[in-house]
Short mmCIF file of C-alpha atoms and ligand atoms in Angstrom, two decimals:
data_model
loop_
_atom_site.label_atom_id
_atom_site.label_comp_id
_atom_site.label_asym_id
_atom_site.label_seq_id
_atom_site.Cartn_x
_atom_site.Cartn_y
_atom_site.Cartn_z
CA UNK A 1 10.24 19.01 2.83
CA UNK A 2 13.67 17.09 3.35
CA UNK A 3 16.12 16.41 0.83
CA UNK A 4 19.60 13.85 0.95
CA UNK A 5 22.34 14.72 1.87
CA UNK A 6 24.10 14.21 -1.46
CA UNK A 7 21.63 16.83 -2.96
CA UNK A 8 21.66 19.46 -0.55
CA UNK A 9 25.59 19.58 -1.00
CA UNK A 10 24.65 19.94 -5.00
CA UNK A 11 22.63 23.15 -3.64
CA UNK A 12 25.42 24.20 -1.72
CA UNK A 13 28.11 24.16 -4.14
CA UNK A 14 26.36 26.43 -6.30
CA UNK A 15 26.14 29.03 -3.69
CA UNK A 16 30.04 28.58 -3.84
CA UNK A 17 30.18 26.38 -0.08
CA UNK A 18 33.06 24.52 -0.35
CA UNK A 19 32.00 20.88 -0.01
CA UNK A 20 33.83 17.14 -0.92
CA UNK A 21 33.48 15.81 -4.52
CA UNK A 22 31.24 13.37 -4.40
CA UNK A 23 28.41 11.34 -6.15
CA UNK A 24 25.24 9.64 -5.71
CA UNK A 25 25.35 6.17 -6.12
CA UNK A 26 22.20 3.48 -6.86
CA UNK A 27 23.73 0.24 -7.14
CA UNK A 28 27.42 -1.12 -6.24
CA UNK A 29 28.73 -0.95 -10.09
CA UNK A 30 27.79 2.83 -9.88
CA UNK A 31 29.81 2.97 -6.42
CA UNK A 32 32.96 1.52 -8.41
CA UNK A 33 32.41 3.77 -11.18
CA UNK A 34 31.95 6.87 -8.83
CA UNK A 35 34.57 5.91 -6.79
CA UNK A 36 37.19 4.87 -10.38
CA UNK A 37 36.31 8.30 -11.38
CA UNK A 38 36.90 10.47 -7.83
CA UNK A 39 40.35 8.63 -7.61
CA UNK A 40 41.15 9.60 -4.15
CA UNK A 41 43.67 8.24 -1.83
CA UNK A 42 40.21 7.69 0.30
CA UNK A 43 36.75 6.92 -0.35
CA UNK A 44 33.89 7.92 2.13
CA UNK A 45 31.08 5.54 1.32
CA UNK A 46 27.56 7.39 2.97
CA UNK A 47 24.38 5.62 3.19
CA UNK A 48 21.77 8.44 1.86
CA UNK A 49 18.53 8.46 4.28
CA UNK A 50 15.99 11.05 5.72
CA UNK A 51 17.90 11.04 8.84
CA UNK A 52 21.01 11.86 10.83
CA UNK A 53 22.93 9.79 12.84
CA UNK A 54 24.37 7.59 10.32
CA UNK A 55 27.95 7.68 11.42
CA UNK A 56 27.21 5.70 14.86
CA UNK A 57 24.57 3.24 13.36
CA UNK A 58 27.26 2.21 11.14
CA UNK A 59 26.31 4.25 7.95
CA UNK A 60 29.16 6.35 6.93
CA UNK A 61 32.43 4.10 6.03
CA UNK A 62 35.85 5.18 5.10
CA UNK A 63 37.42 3.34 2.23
CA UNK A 64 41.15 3.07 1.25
CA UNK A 65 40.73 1.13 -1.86
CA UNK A 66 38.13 -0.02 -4.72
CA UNK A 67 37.48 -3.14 -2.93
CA UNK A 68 36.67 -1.90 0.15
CA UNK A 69 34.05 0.48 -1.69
CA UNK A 70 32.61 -2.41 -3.35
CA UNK A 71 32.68 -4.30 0.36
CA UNK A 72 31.00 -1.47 1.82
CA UNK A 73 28.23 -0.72 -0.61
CA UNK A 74 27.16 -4.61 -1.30
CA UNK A 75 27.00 -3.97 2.70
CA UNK A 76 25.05 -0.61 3.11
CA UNK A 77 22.52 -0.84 0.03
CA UNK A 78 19.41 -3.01 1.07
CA UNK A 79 20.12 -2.89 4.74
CA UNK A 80 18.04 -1.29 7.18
CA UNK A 81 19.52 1.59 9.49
CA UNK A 82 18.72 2.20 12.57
CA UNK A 83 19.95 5.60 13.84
CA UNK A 84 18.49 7.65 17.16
CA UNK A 85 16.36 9.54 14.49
CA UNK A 86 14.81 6.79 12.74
CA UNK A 87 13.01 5.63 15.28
CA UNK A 88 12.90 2.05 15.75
CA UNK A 89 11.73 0.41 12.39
CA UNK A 90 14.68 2.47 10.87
CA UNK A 91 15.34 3.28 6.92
CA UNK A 92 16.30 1.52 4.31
CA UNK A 93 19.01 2.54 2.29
CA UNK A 94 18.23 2.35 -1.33
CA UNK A 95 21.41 5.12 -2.33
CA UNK A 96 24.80 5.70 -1.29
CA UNK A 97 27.15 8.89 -1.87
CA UNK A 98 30.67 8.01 -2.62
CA UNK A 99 32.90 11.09 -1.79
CA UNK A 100 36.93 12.27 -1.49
CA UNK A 101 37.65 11.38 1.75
CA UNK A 102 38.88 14.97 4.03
CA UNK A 103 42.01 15.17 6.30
CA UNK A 104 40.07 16.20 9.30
CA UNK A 105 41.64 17.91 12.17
CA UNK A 106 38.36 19.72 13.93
CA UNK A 107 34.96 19.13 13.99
CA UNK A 108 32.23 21.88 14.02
CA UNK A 109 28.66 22.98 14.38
CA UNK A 110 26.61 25.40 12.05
CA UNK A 111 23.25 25.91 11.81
CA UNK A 112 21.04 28.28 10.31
CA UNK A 113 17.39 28.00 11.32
CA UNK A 114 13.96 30.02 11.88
CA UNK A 115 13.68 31.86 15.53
CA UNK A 116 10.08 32.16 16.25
CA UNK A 117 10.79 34.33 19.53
CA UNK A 118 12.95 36.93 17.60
CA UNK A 119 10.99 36.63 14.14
CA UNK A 120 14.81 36.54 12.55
CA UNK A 121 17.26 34.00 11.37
CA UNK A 122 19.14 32.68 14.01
CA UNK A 123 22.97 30.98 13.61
CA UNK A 124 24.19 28.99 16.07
CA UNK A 125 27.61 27.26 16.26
CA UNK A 126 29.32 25.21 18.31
CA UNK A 127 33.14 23.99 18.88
CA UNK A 128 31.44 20.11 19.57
CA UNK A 129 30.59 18.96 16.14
CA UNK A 130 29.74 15.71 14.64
CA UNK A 131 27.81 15.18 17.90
CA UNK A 132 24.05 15.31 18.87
CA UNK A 133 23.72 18.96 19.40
CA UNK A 134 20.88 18.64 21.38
CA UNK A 135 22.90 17.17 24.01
CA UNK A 136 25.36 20.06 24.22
CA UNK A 137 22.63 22.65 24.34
CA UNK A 138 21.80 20.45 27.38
CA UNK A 139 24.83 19.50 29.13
CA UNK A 140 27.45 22.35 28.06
CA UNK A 141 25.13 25.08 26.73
CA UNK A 142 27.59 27.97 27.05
CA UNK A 143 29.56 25.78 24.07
CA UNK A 144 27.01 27.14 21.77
CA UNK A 145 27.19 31.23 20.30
CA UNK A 146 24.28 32.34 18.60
CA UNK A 147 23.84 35.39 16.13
CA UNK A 148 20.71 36.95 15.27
CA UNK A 149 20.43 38.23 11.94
CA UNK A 150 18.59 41.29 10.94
CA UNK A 151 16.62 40.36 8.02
CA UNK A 152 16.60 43.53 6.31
CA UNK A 153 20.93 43.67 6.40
CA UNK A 154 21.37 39.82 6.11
CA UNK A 155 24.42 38.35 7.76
CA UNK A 156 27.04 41.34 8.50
CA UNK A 157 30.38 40.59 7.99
CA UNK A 158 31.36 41.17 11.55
CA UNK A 159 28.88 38.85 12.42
CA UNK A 160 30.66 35.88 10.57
CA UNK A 161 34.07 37.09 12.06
CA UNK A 162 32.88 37.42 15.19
CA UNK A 163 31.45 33.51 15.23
CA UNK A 164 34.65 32.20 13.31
CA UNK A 165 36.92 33.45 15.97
CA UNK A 166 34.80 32.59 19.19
CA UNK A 167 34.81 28.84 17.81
CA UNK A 168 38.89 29.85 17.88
CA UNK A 169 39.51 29.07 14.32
CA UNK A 170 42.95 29.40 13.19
CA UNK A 171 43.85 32.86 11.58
CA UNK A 172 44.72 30.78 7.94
CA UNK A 173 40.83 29.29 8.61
CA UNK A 174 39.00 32.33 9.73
CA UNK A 175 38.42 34.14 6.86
CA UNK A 176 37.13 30.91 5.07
CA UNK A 177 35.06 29.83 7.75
CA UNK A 178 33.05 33.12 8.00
CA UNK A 179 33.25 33.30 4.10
CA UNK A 180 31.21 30.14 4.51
CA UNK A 181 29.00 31.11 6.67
CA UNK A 182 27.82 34.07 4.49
CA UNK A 183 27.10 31.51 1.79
CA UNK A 184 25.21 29.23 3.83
CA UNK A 185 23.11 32.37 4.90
CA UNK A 186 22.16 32.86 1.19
CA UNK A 187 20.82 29.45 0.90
CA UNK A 188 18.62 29.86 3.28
CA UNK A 189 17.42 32.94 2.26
CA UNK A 190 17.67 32.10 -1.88
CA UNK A 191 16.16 28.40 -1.69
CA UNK A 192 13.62 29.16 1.43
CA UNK A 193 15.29 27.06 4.22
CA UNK A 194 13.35 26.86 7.26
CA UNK A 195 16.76 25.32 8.12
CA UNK A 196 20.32 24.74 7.11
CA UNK A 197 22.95 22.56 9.06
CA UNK A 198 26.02 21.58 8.66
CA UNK A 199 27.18 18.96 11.11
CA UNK A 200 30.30 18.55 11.19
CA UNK A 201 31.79 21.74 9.24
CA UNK A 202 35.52 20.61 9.68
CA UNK A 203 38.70 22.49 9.42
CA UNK A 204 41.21 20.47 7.58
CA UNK A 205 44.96 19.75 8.74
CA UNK A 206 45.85 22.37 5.50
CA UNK A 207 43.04 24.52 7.11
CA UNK A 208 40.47 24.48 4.58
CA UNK A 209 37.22 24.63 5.80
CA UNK A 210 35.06 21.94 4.60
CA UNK A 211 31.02 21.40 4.72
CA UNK A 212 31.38 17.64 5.23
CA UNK A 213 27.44 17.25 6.56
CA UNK A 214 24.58 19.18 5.09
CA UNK A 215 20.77 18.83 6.20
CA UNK A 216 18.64 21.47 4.55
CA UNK A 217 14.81 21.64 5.31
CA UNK A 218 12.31 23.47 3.22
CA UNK A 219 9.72 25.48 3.94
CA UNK A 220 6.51 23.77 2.12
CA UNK A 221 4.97 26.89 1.96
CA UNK A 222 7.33 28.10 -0.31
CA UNK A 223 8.52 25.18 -2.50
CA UNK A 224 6.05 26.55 -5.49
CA UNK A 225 9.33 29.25 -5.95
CA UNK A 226 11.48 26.04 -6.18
CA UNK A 227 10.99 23.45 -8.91
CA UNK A 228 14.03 22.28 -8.90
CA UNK A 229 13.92 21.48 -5.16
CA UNK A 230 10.62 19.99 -5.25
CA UNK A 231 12.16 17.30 -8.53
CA UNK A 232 14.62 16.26 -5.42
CA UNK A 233 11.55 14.89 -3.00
CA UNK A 234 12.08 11.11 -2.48
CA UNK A 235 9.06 10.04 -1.47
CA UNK A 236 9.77 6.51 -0.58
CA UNK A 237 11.55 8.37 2.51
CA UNK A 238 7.93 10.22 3.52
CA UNK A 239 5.52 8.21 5.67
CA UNK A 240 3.43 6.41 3.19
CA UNK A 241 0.11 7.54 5.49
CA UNK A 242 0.99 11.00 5.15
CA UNK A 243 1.24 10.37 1.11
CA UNK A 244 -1.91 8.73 0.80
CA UNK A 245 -3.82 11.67 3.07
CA UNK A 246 -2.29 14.55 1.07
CA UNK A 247 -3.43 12.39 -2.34
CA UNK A 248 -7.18 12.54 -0.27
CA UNK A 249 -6.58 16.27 0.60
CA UNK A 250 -6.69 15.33 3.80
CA UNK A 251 -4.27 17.40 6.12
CA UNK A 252 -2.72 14.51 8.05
CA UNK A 253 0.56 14.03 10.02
CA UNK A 254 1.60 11.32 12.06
CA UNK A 255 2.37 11.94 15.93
CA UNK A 256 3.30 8.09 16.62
CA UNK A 257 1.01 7.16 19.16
CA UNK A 258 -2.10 5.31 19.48
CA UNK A 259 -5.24 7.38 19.84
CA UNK A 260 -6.36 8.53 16.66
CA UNK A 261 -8.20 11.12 16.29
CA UNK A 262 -10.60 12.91 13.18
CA UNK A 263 -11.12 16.73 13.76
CA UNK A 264 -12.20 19.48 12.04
CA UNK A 265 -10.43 22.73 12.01
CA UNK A 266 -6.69 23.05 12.99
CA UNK A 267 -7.34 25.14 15.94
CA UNK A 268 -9.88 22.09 17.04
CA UNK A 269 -7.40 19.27 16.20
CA UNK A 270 -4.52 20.94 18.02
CA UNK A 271 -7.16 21.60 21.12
CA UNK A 272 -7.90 17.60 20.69
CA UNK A 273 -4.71 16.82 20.82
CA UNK A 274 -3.87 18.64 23.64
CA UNK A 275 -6.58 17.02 25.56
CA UNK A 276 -5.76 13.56 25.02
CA UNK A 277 -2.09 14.34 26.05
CA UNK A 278 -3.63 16.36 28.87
CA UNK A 279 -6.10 13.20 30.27
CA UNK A 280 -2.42 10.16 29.77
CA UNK A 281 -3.30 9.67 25.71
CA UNK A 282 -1.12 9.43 23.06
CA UNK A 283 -2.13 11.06 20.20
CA UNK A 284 -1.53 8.93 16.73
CA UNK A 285 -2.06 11.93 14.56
CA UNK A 286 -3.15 15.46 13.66
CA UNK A 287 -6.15 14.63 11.11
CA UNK A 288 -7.82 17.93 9.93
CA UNK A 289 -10.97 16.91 7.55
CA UNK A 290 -11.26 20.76 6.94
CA UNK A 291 -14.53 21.91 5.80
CA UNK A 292 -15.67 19.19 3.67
CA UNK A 293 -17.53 16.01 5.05
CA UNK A 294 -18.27 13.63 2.05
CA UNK A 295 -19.33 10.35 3.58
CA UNK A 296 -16.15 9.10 1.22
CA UNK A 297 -13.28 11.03 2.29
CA UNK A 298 -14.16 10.54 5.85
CA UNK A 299 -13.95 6.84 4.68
CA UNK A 300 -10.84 7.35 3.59
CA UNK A 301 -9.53 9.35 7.03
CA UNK A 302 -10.96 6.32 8.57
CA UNK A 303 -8.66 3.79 7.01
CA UNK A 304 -5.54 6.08 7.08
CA UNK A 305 -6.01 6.22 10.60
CA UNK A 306 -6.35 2.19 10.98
CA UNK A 307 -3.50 1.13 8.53
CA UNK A 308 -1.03 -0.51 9.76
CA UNK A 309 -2.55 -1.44 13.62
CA UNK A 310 -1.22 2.07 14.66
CA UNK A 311 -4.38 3.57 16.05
CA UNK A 312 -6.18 1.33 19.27
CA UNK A 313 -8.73 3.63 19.37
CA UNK A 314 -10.32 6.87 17.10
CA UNK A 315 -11.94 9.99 18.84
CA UNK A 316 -14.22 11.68 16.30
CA UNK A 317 -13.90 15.53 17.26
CA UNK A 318 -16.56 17.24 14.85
CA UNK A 319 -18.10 20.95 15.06
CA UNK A 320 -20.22 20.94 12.05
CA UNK A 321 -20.28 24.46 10.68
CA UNK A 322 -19.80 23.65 7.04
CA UNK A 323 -19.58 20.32 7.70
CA UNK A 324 -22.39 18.49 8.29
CA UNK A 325 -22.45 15.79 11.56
CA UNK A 326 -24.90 13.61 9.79
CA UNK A 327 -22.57 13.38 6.63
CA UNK A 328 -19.59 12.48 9.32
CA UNK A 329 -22.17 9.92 10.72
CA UNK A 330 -22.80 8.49 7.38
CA UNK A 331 -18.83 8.71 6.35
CA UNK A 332 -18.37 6.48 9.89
CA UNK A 333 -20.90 4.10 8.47
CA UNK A 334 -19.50 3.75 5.21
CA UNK A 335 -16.12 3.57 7.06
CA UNK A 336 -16.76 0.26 8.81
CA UNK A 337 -18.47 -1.14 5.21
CA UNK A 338 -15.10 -0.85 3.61
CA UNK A 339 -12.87 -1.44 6.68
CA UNK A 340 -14.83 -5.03 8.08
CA UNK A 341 -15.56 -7.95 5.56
CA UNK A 342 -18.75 -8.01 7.36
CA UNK A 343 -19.54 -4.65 6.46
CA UNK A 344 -19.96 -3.04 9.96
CA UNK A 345 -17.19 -3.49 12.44
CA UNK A 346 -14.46 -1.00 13.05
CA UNK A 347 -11.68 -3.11 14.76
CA UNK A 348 -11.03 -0.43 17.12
CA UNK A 349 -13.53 1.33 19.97
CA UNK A 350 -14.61 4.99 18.10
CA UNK A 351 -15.71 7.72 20.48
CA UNK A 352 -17.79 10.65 18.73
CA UNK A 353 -18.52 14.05 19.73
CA UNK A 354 -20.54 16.06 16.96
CA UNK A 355 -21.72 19.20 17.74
CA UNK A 356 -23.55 21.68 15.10
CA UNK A 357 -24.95 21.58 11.66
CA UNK A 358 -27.27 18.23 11.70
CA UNK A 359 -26.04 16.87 14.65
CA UNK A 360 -29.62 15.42 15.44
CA UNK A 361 -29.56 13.37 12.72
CA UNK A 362 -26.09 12.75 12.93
CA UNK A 363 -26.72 11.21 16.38
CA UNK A 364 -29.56 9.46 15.04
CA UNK A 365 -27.52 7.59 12.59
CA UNK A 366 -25.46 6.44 14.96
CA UNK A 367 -27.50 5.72 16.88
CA UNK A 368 -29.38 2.74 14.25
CA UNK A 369 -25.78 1.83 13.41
CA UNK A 370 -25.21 -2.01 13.45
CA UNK A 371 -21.68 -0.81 14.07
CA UNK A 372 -21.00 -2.28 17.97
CA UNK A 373 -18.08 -0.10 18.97
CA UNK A 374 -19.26 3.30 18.57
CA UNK A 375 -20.05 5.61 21.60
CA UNK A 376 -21.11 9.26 21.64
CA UNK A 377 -19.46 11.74 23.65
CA UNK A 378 -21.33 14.19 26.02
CA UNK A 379 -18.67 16.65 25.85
CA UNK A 380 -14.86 16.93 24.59
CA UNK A 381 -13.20 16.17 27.99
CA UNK A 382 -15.96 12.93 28.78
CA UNK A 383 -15.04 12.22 25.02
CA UNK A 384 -10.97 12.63 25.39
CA UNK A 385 -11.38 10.93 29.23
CA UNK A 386 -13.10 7.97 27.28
CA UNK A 387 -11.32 7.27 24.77
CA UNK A 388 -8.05 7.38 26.37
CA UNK A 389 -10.02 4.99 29.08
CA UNK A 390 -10.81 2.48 26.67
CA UNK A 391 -7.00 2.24 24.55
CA UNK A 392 -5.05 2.14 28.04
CA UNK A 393 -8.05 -0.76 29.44
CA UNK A 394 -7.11 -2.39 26.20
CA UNK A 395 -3.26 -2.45 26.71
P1 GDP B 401 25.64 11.59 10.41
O1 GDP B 401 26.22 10.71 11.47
O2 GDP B 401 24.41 11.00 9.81
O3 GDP B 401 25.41 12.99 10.87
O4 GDP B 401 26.72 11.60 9.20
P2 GDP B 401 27.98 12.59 8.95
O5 GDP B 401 28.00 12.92 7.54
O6 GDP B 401 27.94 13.73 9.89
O7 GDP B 401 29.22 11.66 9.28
C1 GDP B 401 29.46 11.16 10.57
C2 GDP B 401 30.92 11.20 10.92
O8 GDP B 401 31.69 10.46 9.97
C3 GDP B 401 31.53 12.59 10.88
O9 GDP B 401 31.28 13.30 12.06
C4 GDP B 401 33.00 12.26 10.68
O10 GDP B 401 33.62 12.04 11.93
C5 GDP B 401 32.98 10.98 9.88
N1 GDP B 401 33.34 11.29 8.48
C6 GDP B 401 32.51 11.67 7.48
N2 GDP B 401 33.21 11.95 6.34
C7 GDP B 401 34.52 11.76 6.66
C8 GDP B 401 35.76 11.89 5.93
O11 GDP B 401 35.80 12.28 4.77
N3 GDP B 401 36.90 11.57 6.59
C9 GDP B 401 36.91 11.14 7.88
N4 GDP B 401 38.06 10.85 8.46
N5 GDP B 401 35.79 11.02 8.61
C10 GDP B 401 34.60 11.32 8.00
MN1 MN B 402 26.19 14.79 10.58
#
């Protein structure tokens, strides 16, 4: 789960990170107020959105008086941002956070995240902040240090010094920096980050070290330790397909492509996925049904997958063990009833591979299906080669 910005700095301050005053604004008059009441010589007005990359889009504006943070809010609430992590529909902005403006003299990089390789926490810094990281670990990678943290020690001391003076911090700013850097470490570990990041962390001209940026991600696995975490989810910033599968208990998540697919089993959705990339596809989404296969809910899969135009084509990826192929047969069927005003049309060609429990009669409904557009699969590459056939023929 993601959070704003504007509430991951709330998180932060209580673990003692020094951070801008600031506060969240929902309409202009709260921008004036917020702004009336921070009474600084400057005014940073942010657009809040599930995304970084606000600064070049246009997002983040510096304000020298209360007129300019009125000009700038009218301007940023209601408007659509478009940012390289958006994507290109972008985000609306429906909140702002007005904060004290900072004297900034360096930029920096600080992360915190999950290293899968080394099972530990890694942190990684990096003199080049306020830019796309990902491009210095690509251009310049020996700009970036890296400490691995022993989870059963935490972050050692030298371990913070050691970063703070490779990134050549001043000696007034060192201490401070890796003072930070210890905090940020027990957010992580105290609110169950999968990551933390803080980009830019800037060094002020009267070196102070400042967390001007935060991005923390939970891990979902843990928010149940974290109620006041999970009262910060926005969901109008969560893809509204997503939403409506996990309200299903369907265990959905949208790759962005166009070939759909319904599978059972992670391992077997991952594998399907794979395949279609493997054979030129582009996979719309990871759909596990799990172990249940109600004619409704498959129904409901069904639709998810067609909202919106997204999907050009569905490849029905079934190994009934629990499940049973002719209730995913009759779910398909009940699909194209609620889908089609004529009660059996799916707009989109369906390729279906059942295997297992039923699939004789599973076939066999099919098979007496008025439904024109369905075509069995012999096997899961003639199904993934088909399907992928049929959405590029289509293009
Ligand atoms: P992002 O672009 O979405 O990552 O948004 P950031 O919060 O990182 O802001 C982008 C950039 O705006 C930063 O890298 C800074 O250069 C600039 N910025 C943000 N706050 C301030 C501020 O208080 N003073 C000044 N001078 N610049 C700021
Ligand atoms: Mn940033």
């Amino acid at each position: 789960m993601n959070i704003h910005e504007h509430q991951s700095k709330e998180i932060l301050r209580a673990f003692g990170v020094n951070v801008p005053r600031g506060k969240a604004a929902f309409s202009v008059d709260e921008a004036i107020a917020a702004a009336k009441e921070l009474n600084a010589p400057v005014t940073v007005v942010k657009a809040q959105i599930h995304a970084g990359g606000r600064g070049k889009a246009g997002g983040v504006k510096i304000a020298k008086t209360i007129d300019e943070v009125k000009t700038y809010a009218t301007e940023l609430l209601g408007k659509v941002l478009v940012t390289h992590q958006t994507g290109p529909s972008g985000k609306e902005v429906r909140r702002l956070l007005i904060e004290e403006g900072s004297k900034i003299k360096k930029e920096f990089y600080l992360s915190f995240v999950v290293d899968r390789q080394t099972a530990k926490v890694v942190m990684m810094a990096s003199t080049e902040g306020g830019v796309e990281i990902e491009k210095v670990a690509a251009e310049t990678p020996e700009k970036i240090f890296k400490e691995y943290i022993d989870p059963a020690v935490g972050l050692m001391p030298f371990q913070a010094s050691r970063m703070a003076y490779a990134l050549n911090f001043p000696p007034a700013a060192v201490r401070k920096a890796a003072a930070m850097m210890g905090q940020l470490y027990n957010v992580l570990i105290g609110k169950d980050c999968s990551q933390v990041e803080i980009n830019p962390l800037v060094l002020t001209e009267d070196d102070d070290v400042i967390a001007l940026d935060a991005k923390l991600n939970f891990d979902d696995s843990a928010l149940f330790r974290h109620p006041d975490v999970v009262e910060m989810r926005d969901k109008t910033e969560e893809d509204p397909k997503e939403l409506t599968a996990a309200a299903a208990d369907l265990n959905y998540v949208n790759l962005g492509g166009n070939v759909a697919c319904m599978v059972n089993g992670a391992g077997l959705a991952m594998a399907t996925v794979d395949i279609l990339k493997h054979y030129g596809g582009n996979p719309a989404n990871f759909l596990d049904v799990g172990g249940d296969s109600d004619p409704q809910k498959i129904a409901t899969a069904f639709k998810i997958m067609l909202d919106g135009g997204q999907a050009k084509g569905i490849f029905v990826n079934i190994f009934g063990g629990i499940n049973k192929c002719d209730q995913v047969a009759e779910g398909i069927v009940e699909a194209a009833k609620i889908i089609s005003d004529d009660g059996k049309s799916i707009p989109v060609p369906v390729v279906v591979l059942l295997e297992g429990t039923n699939v004789e009669r599973g076939r066999e409904i099919l098979k007496n299906t008025p439904i024109a557009n369905v075509i069995m699969a012999p096997t899961m590459e003639g199904g993934a080669k088909e399907i992928v056939r049929l959405v590029n023929a289509d293009n």
